[in-house]
Amino acid sequence: MRVMAQMSMVMNLDKCIGCHTCSVTCKQVWTNRDGMEYVWFNNVETRPGLGYPRGYEDQEKWKGGWERTKRGRLKMRAGGRMSLLFRIFANPNLPTIDDYYEPWTYDYDMLTKAPQTKNGPVARPKSQLTGKDLDIQWSGNWDDNLGGSQETAADDPILAHMSEHVKMEFEETFMFYLPRICEHCLNPTCVSACPSGAMYKREEDGIVLVDQDACRGWRMCVSGCPYKKVYFNHKTNKAEKCTLCYPLIEQGKPTICSETCVGRLRYLGLMLYDADAVLEAASIENEHELLEAQRNVMLDPFDPAVIAAAKSEGMADDWIEAAQKSPIYKLLSEYKVALPLHPEYRTMPMVWYIPPLSPVVDVVSNTGNDGEDVRNLFAAIDKLRIPLEYLAGLFTAGDTAPVEQSLRKLAAMRSYMRDINLGNEPDESIAQAVGMTGTEIEAMYRLLAIAKYEDRYVIPKAHVEQARDLEDLACSLDGDGGPGMGGPERSDRLRSPRKPATPSGATVAGFKALKNMSDPTQPSTPGRLNLLNWDGRGGDSGLFPPAEPAGGSA
Amino acid sequence: MTVTEVLAWVAFPYIAATSFFAGHIIRFRYDKYGWTSRSSQTYENKLLAWGSPLFHYGIFGVFAGHALGLFIPREWTEAIGIDEHAYHLIAVWGGSIATAVMIAGIIILLIRRSTVGRVVRVTTTMDVVMYTLLVATVVFGTAALLKHQIFGEAFNYRGTISPWLRSLMIFQPDVTLMTGVPLAFQLHVLTAVALFLVWPYTRLVHVLSAPFGYLFRPYVVYRSRDAQRGARKTPRGWEHSYTVESDPAGSRSTDSGSMDSGSMDSGSTASGSNPSERERAGR
Ligand code: SF4
Ligand code: SF4
């Protein structure tokens, strides 16, 4: 047993309102640069729908992820190492920018500078790749809210694998949002496909990163990732990907997408797993068993043997404790309501999803029945094969049973808690019907429905023996009015600019930075450029301190 | 031996070689972030899918041919029983096929570079310089191949150009060897030398990063964060260290070890900047 820790995420899809706040805040922080215009480390796609990039789930076309050979070994779907190297000059499986979308801007200048004419001026879309006029055909979420889905949804790879009648009926049936980030897989194909060895999985927290200095732009990771979550920066010509906001995670803070999520539906925490068992589990023959296999790779952080092994690997006590308190552990291993996205890619993804009950509830309520009655809900889950099959296509390689179990637990929670809220005696039989106890259901309710900040995010700080280094790394989102402002007592003092002067370790420089940051009218360093909003073009005054007066106007 | 000859056949090649080696070292030291193949495949795929492999596979053949002709003295090939006639046949046939493939590729790539709007827009000055020198080298080389080796009476470069190059390499330059060489060959050599001069400042740096190490490393690369921050407490000086020496990975996984890829870029920051960082075999 080789115990490793993995920072993981769970998203509760029932609560996603498809507002794209997560995508936008992520973009502001990580990808608002030239060469990354088309890149969304976090994207939210409407399902059924094509996703982003278009149809990325069709692995017969893109050849991402792993496949099991007849001899029971795992092989990259795109081919072995040799064949990868032979095709390094033109990667046959690489999506072009058109598979994402051609990024554009508008010639806004027209609006202010056009001479007076009979018709008002128009800001026309211009391609950011060629500067020419662009006839916009697609974008990162063109089929948002099923817009235009009559035309395109037939190409949804999940629907394509379902029975014929679905295609006709799905529109009236259901719709939900699927926010996606990099899965920080336990068996990542992106890392495995990188010829330079520039991609790596961090030993401490399992975050998958690209070493920008070692990347040589061979593009194999982009096509290797079945979720298409490594992107090619076409300006620097290097691969970039979701970093799980590791600078924040290291400080014990949630990622930007989690912090700003309007539905408060994201959970972050540690999972302990047995690194020696990963490959075997990922090679299991029956795709339907992959979910259970992955669950078995996860270790019980309360098991004394696991604790001893973790300690002997040098894992610190507070990390083990964080693994025990982890909301992810509860959702994955205790309540078993969360499911992985596309386990059949065999990468062992570590961002899991609680499937949405809302399509079911909607149908029940729309027919005039009580959408909180457990019998109605159970019956509907049994009957609504289409959404069930679809969810199974996403989360369990097509096996409806685990999705059904998960949904039944959510339905039971709904009914059980209604009784409590109405002041009635809770009905223990509801809990029993899904193999839980009333207490467990209430605990799950607190985690899923109340979803307190400190329950959602249990993130141990990276071990910082040089604490002061991180103290000075004040996060620019923490200023007054910034999205990261405030927060509970538990998180460290950097979060609250109002009491930055806690003596130990706080440096004068850090204190000043925080003070300046708490005043939105005041740039953190007066006269300096804020690199976060700098697009790299022009405006470099302020990048450097003002020149000496004697030295002229250079 | 005129001044021009010394400049062309001694000074220039040495300057180019200095630039080539120093440039690579300096760039690797200070511009790892800019060290890439600068692929434009995401912009355009259809032409590239033909042009790029044709060009690269062609040039591998051409490179092998040059290595054979320039660095293997005639006595050696004769010693293993390849006489001049046989050698000439092999060289001309092999060289012609490789050259044809390479030229087909380069033509497709040039068309692509000059007509596809997206690609045109990202073409830099250094790209233009590099393409010009590359095309010039190919044109003169092909001219020499056609004029002298195929249609003329084979010019004996293994008695002139090759020993000249080797004389440069052992720092005993012999200019006289180059003076009688036909013009096409001379121009081919000069443009090639110029190409080596600018090499490190162009996208051609990617050649040195050819990732052969990939064949020998484990699939999943693990790497530790810098030693000061991590899941593990940094041990006091007197305590057993988990991250620096006495690598526990070795005892844990069967095929641990560095993934050093043997090429220049291998684990640049991994093994270079921080001795405590290490990659561990996944499985
Ligand atoms: S989801 Fe992330 S970790 Fe997994 S293969 Fe893709 S990029 Fe790599
Ligand atoms: S911010 Fe939250 S609710 Fe809004 S789209 Fe993103 S995940 Fe869904």
mmCIF file of N, CA, C and O in Angstrom, chain A residues 194-241:
data_model
loop_
_atom_site.group_PDB
_atom_site.id
_atom_site.type_symbol
_atom_site.label_atom_id
_atom_site.label_comp_id
_atom_site.label_asym_id
_atom_site.label_seq_id
_atom_site.Cartn_x
_atom_site.Cartn_y
_atom_site.Cartn_z
ATOM 1 N N CYS A 194 2.741 12.893 -22.524
ATOM 2 C CA CYS A 194 3.671 14.010 -22.732
ATOM 3 C C CYS A 194 5.069 13.487 -23.046
ATOM 4 O O CYS A 194 5.717 12.884 -22.198
ATOM 5 N N PRO A 195 5.549 13.710 -24.265
ATOM 6 C CA PRO A 195 6.856 13.179 -24.631
ATOM 7 C C PRO A 195 7.994 13.820 -23.828
ATOM 8 O O PRO A 195 9.003 13.181 -23.578
ATOM 9 N N SER A 196 7.833 15.071 -23.437
ATOM 10 C CA SER A 196 8.921 15.755 -22.738
ATOM 11 C C SER A 196 8.958 15.441 -21.252
ATOM 12 O O SER A 196 9.888 15.872 -20.576
ATOM 13 N N GLY A 197 7.935 14.797 -20.734
ATOM 14 C CA GLY A 197 7.879 14.612 -19.288
ATOM 15 C C GLY A 197 7.662 15.929 -18.567
ATOM 16 O O GLY A 197 8.054 16.100 -17.424
ATOM 17 N N ALA A 198 7.034 16.877 -19.271
ATOM 18 C CA ALA A 198 6.825 18.188 -18.659
ATOM 19 C C ALA A 198 5.612 18.199 -17.752
ATOM 20 O O ALA A 198 5.495 19.053 -16.889
ATOM 21 N N MET A 199 4.703 17.249 -17.956
ATOM 22 C CA MET A 199 3.511 17.224 -17.102
ATOM 23 C C MET A 199 3.755 16.280 -15.951
ATOM 24 O O MET A 199 4.424 15.270 -16.090
ATOM 25 N N TYR A 200 3.211 16.638 -14.817
ATOM 26 C CA TYR A 200 3.426 15.784 -13.660
ATOM 27 C C TYR A 200 2.263 15.891 -12.695
ATOM 28 O O TYR A 200 1.477 16.833 -12.740
ATOM 29 N N LYS A 201 2.186 14.895 -11.854
ATOM 30 C CA LYS A 201 1.181 14.864 -10.803
ATOM 31 C C LYS A 201 1.938 15.150 -9.520
ATOM 32 O O LYS A 201 2.955 14.518 -9.237
ATOM 33 N N ARG A 202 1.453 16.102 -8.760
ATOM 34 C CA ARG A 202 2.197 16.449 -7.554
ATOM 35 C C ARG A 202 2.056 15.356 -6.508
ATOM 36 O O ARG A 202 0.959 14.887 -6.230
ATOM 37 N N GLU A 203 3.158 14.998 -5.916
ATOM 38 C CA GLU A 203 3.137 13.932 -4.927
ATOM 39 C C GLU A 203 2.250 14.280 -3.750
ATOM 40 O O GLU A 203 1.590 13.430 -3.179
ATOM 41 N N GLU A 204 2.249 15.528 -3.350
ATOM 42 C CA GLU A 204 1.576 15.893 -2.107
ATOM 43 C C GLU A 204 0.061 15.873 -2.240
ATOM 44 O O GLU A 204 -0.629 15.315 -1.401
ATOM 45 N N ASP A 205 -0.452 16.536 -3.293
ATOM 46 C CA ASP A 205 -1.900 16.699 -3.354
ATOM 47 C C ASP A 205 -2.489 16.221 -4.674
ATOM 48 O O ASP A 205 -3.678 16.428 -4.919
ATOM 49 N N GLY A 206 -1.681 15.608 -5.516
ATOM 50 C CA GLY A 206 -2.219 15.004 -6.731
ATOM 51 C C GLY A 206 -2.628 15.978 -7.814
ATOM 52 O O GLY A 206 -3.202 15.572 -8.820
ATOM 53 N N ILE A 207 -2.358 17.248 -7.628
ATOM 54 C CA ILE A 207 -2.727 18.216 -8.654
ATOM 55 C C ILE A 207 -1.845 17.982 -9.888
ATOM 56 O O ILE A 207 -0.644 17.788 -9.759
ATOM 57 N N VAL A 208 -2.477 17.992 -11.058
ATOM 58 C CA VAL A 208 -1.749 17.719 -12.298
ATOM 59 C C VAL A 208 -1.361 19.045 -12.955
ATOM 60 O O VAL A 208 -2.224 19.894 -13.188
ATOM 61 N N LEU A 209 -0.085 19.217 -13.212
ATOM 62 C CA LEU A 209 0.393 20.507 -13.709
ATOM 63 C C LEU A 209 1.301 20.330 -14.925
ATOM 64 O O LEU A 209 1.815 19.247 -15.181
ATOM 65 N N VAL A 210 1.475 21.406 -15.656
ATOM 66 C CA VAL A 210 2.416 21.435 -16.785
ATOM 67 C C VAL A 210 3.600 22.303 -16.386
ATOM 68 O O VAL A 210 3.416 23.456 -16.009
ATOM 69 N N ASP A 211 4.781 21.761 -16.457
ATOM 70 C CA ASP A 211 5.981 22.562 -16.218
ATOM 71 C C ASP A 211 6.229 23.408 -17.461
ATOM 72 O O ASP A 211 6.649 22.903 -18.496
ATOM 73 N N GLN A 212 5.947 24.684 -17.344
ATOM 74 C CA GLN A 212 6.011 25.559 -18.523
ATOM 75 C C GLN A 212 7.423 25.644 -19.089
ATOM 76 O O GLN A 212 7.607 25.913 -20.273
ATOM 77 N N ASP A 213 8.424 25.442 -18.253
ATOM 78 C CA ASP A 213 9.793 25.522 -18.745
ATOM 79 C C ASP A 213 10.203 24.253 -19.469
ATOM 80 O O ASP A 213 11.162 24.252 -20.227
ATOM 81 N N ALA A 214 9.507 23.164 -19.216
ATOM 82 C CA ALA A 214 9.911 21.903 -19.823
ATOM 83 C C ALA A 214 9.021 21.532 -21.000
ATOM 84 O O ALA A 214 9.393 20.676 -21.802
ATOM 85 N N CYS A 215 7.864 22.166 -21.111
ATOM 86 C CA CYS A 215 6.961 21.867 -22.225
ATOM 87 C C CYS A 215 7.607 22.323 -23.521
ATOM 88 O O CYS A 215 8.158 23.399 -23.609
ATOM 89 N N ARG A 216 7.524 21.461 -24.537
ATOM 90 C CA ARG A 216 8.120 21.806 -25.824
ATOM 91 C C ARG A 216 7.064 21.933 -26.915
ATOM 92 O O ARG A 216 7.382 21.965 -28.096
ATOM 93 N N GLY A 217 5.815 21.911 -26.516
ATOM 94 C CA GLY A 217 4.750 22.119 -27.483
ATOM 95 C C GLY A 217 4.500 20.935 -28.394
ATOM 96 O O GLY A 217 4.136 21.122 -29.546
ATOM 97 N N TRP A 218 4.652 19.701 -27.875
ATOM 98 C CA TRP A 218 4.423 18.534 -28.748
ATOM 99 C C TRP A 218 2.938 18.204 -28.878
ATOM 100 O O TRP A 218 2.555 17.361 -29.663
ATOM 101 N N ARG A 219 2.070 18.739 -28.018
ATOM 102 C CA ARG A 219 0.611 18.688 -28.158
ATOM 103 C C ARG A 219 -0.011 17.313 -27.882
ATOM 104 O O ARG A 219 -1.172 17.110 -28.136
ATOM 105 N N MET A 220 0.748 16.369 -27.410
ATOM 106 C CA MET A 220 0.188 15.035 -27.202
ATOM 107 C C MET A 220 -0.762 14.997 -26.002
ATOM 108 O O MET A 220 -1.685 14.191 -25.950
ATOM 109 N N CYS A 221 -0.519 15.864 -25.016
ATOM 110 C CA CYS A 221 -1.390 15.900 -23.844
ATOM 111 C C CYS A 221 -2.776 16.382 -24.242
ATOM 112 O O CYS A 221 -3.777 15.911 -23.718
ATOM 113 N N VAL A 222 -2.824 17.339 -25.178
ATOM 114 C CA VAL A 222 -4.106 17.920 -25.558
ATOM 115 C C VAL A 222 -5.013 16.824 -26.116
ATOM 116 O O VAL A 222 -6.181 16.708 -25.747
ATOM 117 N N SER A 223 -4.445 16.014 -26.998
ATOM 118 C CA SER A 223 -5.280 14.961 -27.573
ATOM 119 C C SER A 223 -5.402 13.780 -26.619
ATOM 120 O O SER A 223 -6.394 13.067 -26.645
ATOM 121 N N GLY A 224 -4.414 13.596 -25.749
ATOM 122 C CA GLY A 224 -4.469 12.463 -24.833
ATOM 123 C C GLY A 224 -5.583 12.576 -23.816
ATOM 124 O O GLY A 224 -6.213 11.582 -23.459
ATOM 125 N N CYS A 225 -5.841 13.771 -23.330
ATOM 126 C CA CYS A 225 -6.861 13.939 -22.297
ATOM 127 C C CYS A 225 -8.242 13.698 -22.888
ATOM 128 O O CYS A 225 -8.649 14.398 -23.802
ATOM 129 N N PRO A 226 -8.978 12.715 -22.379
ATOM 130 C CA PRO A 226 -10.299 12.427 -22.944
ATOM 131 C C PRO A 226 -11.316 13.523 -22.603
ATOM 132 O O PRO A 226 -12.347 13.613 -23.253
ATOM 133 N N TYR A 227 -11.026 14.305 -21.594
ATOM 134 C CA TYR A 227 -11.940 15.394 -21.216
ATOM 135 C C TYR A 227 -11.567 16.687 -21.917
ATOM 136 O O TYR A 227 -12.194 17.713 -21.719
ATOM 137 N N LYS A 228 -10.507 16.660 -22.694
ATOM 138 C CA LYS A 228 -9.994 17.833 -23.416
ATOM 139 C C LYS A 228 -9.827 19.013 -22.471
ATOM 140 O O LYS A 228 -10.307 20.114 -22.712
ATOM 141 N N LYS A 229 -9.101 18.753 -21.409
ATOM 142 C CA LYS A 229 -8.880 19.808 -20.426
ATOM 143 C C LYS A 229 -7.424 20.249 -20.369
ATOM 144 O O LYS A 229 -6.995 20.871 -19.416
ATOM 145 N N VAL A 230 -6.646 19.896 -21.377
ATOM 146 C CA VAL A 230 -5.357 20.553 -21.559
ATOM 147 C C VAL A 230 -5.492 21.363 -22.838
ATOM 148 O O VAL A 230 -6.061 20.888 -23.817
ATOM 149 N N TYR A 231 -5.008 22.576 -22.804
ATOM 150 C CA TYR A 231 -5.209 23.463 -23.933
ATOM 151 C C TYR A 231 -3.868 23.934 -24.467
ATOM 152 O O TYR A 231 -2.888 24.004 -23.741
ATOM 153 N N PHE A 232 -3.873 24.268 -25.742
ATOM 154 C CA PHE A 232 -2.646 24.748 -26.377
ATOM 155 C C PHE A 232 -2.690 26.265 -26.419
ATOM 156 O O PHE A 232 -3.583 26.841 -27.041
ATOM 157 N N ASN A 233 -1.769 26.894 -25.730
ATOM 158 C CA ASN A 233 -1.677 28.349 -25.807
ATOM 159 C C ASN A 233 -1.031 28.691 -27.133
ATOM 160 O O ASN A 233 0.152 28.422 -27.349
ATOM 161 N N HIS A 234 -1.801 29.277 -28.043
ATOM 162 C CA HIS A 234 -1.259 29.444 -29.393
ATOM 163 C C HIS A 234 -0.371 30.666 -29.500
ATOM 164 O O HIS A 234 0.117 30.979 -30.577
ATOM 165 N N LYS A 235 -0.161 31.356 -28.400
ATOM 166 C CA LYS A 235 0.822 32.439 -28.447
ATOM 167 C C LYS A 235 2.176 31.969 -27.898
ATOM 168 O O LYS A 235 3.206 32.161 -28.517
ATOM 169 N N THR A 236 2.138 31.333 -26.730
ATOM 170 C CA THR A 236 3.401 30.839 -26.176
ATOM 171 C C THR A 236 3.749 29.469 -26.736
ATOM 172 O O THR A 236 4.857 28.984 -26.537
ATOM 173 N N ASN A 237 2.790 28.834 -27.400
ATOM 174 C CA ASN A 237 2.979 27.494 -27.967
ATOM 175 C C ASN A 237 3.349 26.463 -26.917
ATOM 176 O O ASN A 237 4.238 25.629 -27.104
ATOM 177 N N LYS A 238 2.693 26.579 -25.771
ATOM 178 C CA LYS A 238 2.895 25.586 -24.728
ATOM 179 C C LYS A 238 1.509 25.141 -24.243
ATOM 180 O O LYS A 238 0.524 25.833 -24.436
ATOM 181 N N ALA A 239 1.491 23.989 -23.590
ATOM 182 C CA ALA A 239 0.222 23.489 -23.073
ATOM 183 C C ALA A 239 -0.067 24.146 -21.732
ATOM 184 O O ALA A 239 0.836 24.379 -20.944
ATOM 185 N N GLU A 240 -1.338 24.443 -21.511
ATOM 186 C CA GLU A 240 -1.732 24.968 -20.204
ATOM 187 C C GLU A 240 -3.004 24.259 -19.778
ATOM 188 O O GLU A 240 -3.770 23.788 -20.605
ATOM 189 N N LYS A 241 -3.197 24.199 -18.482
ATOM 190 C CA LYS A 241 -4.391 23.517 -17.998
ATOM 191 C C LYS A 241 -4.819 24.048 -16.647
ATOM 192 O O LYS A 241 -4.087 24.811 -16.011
#
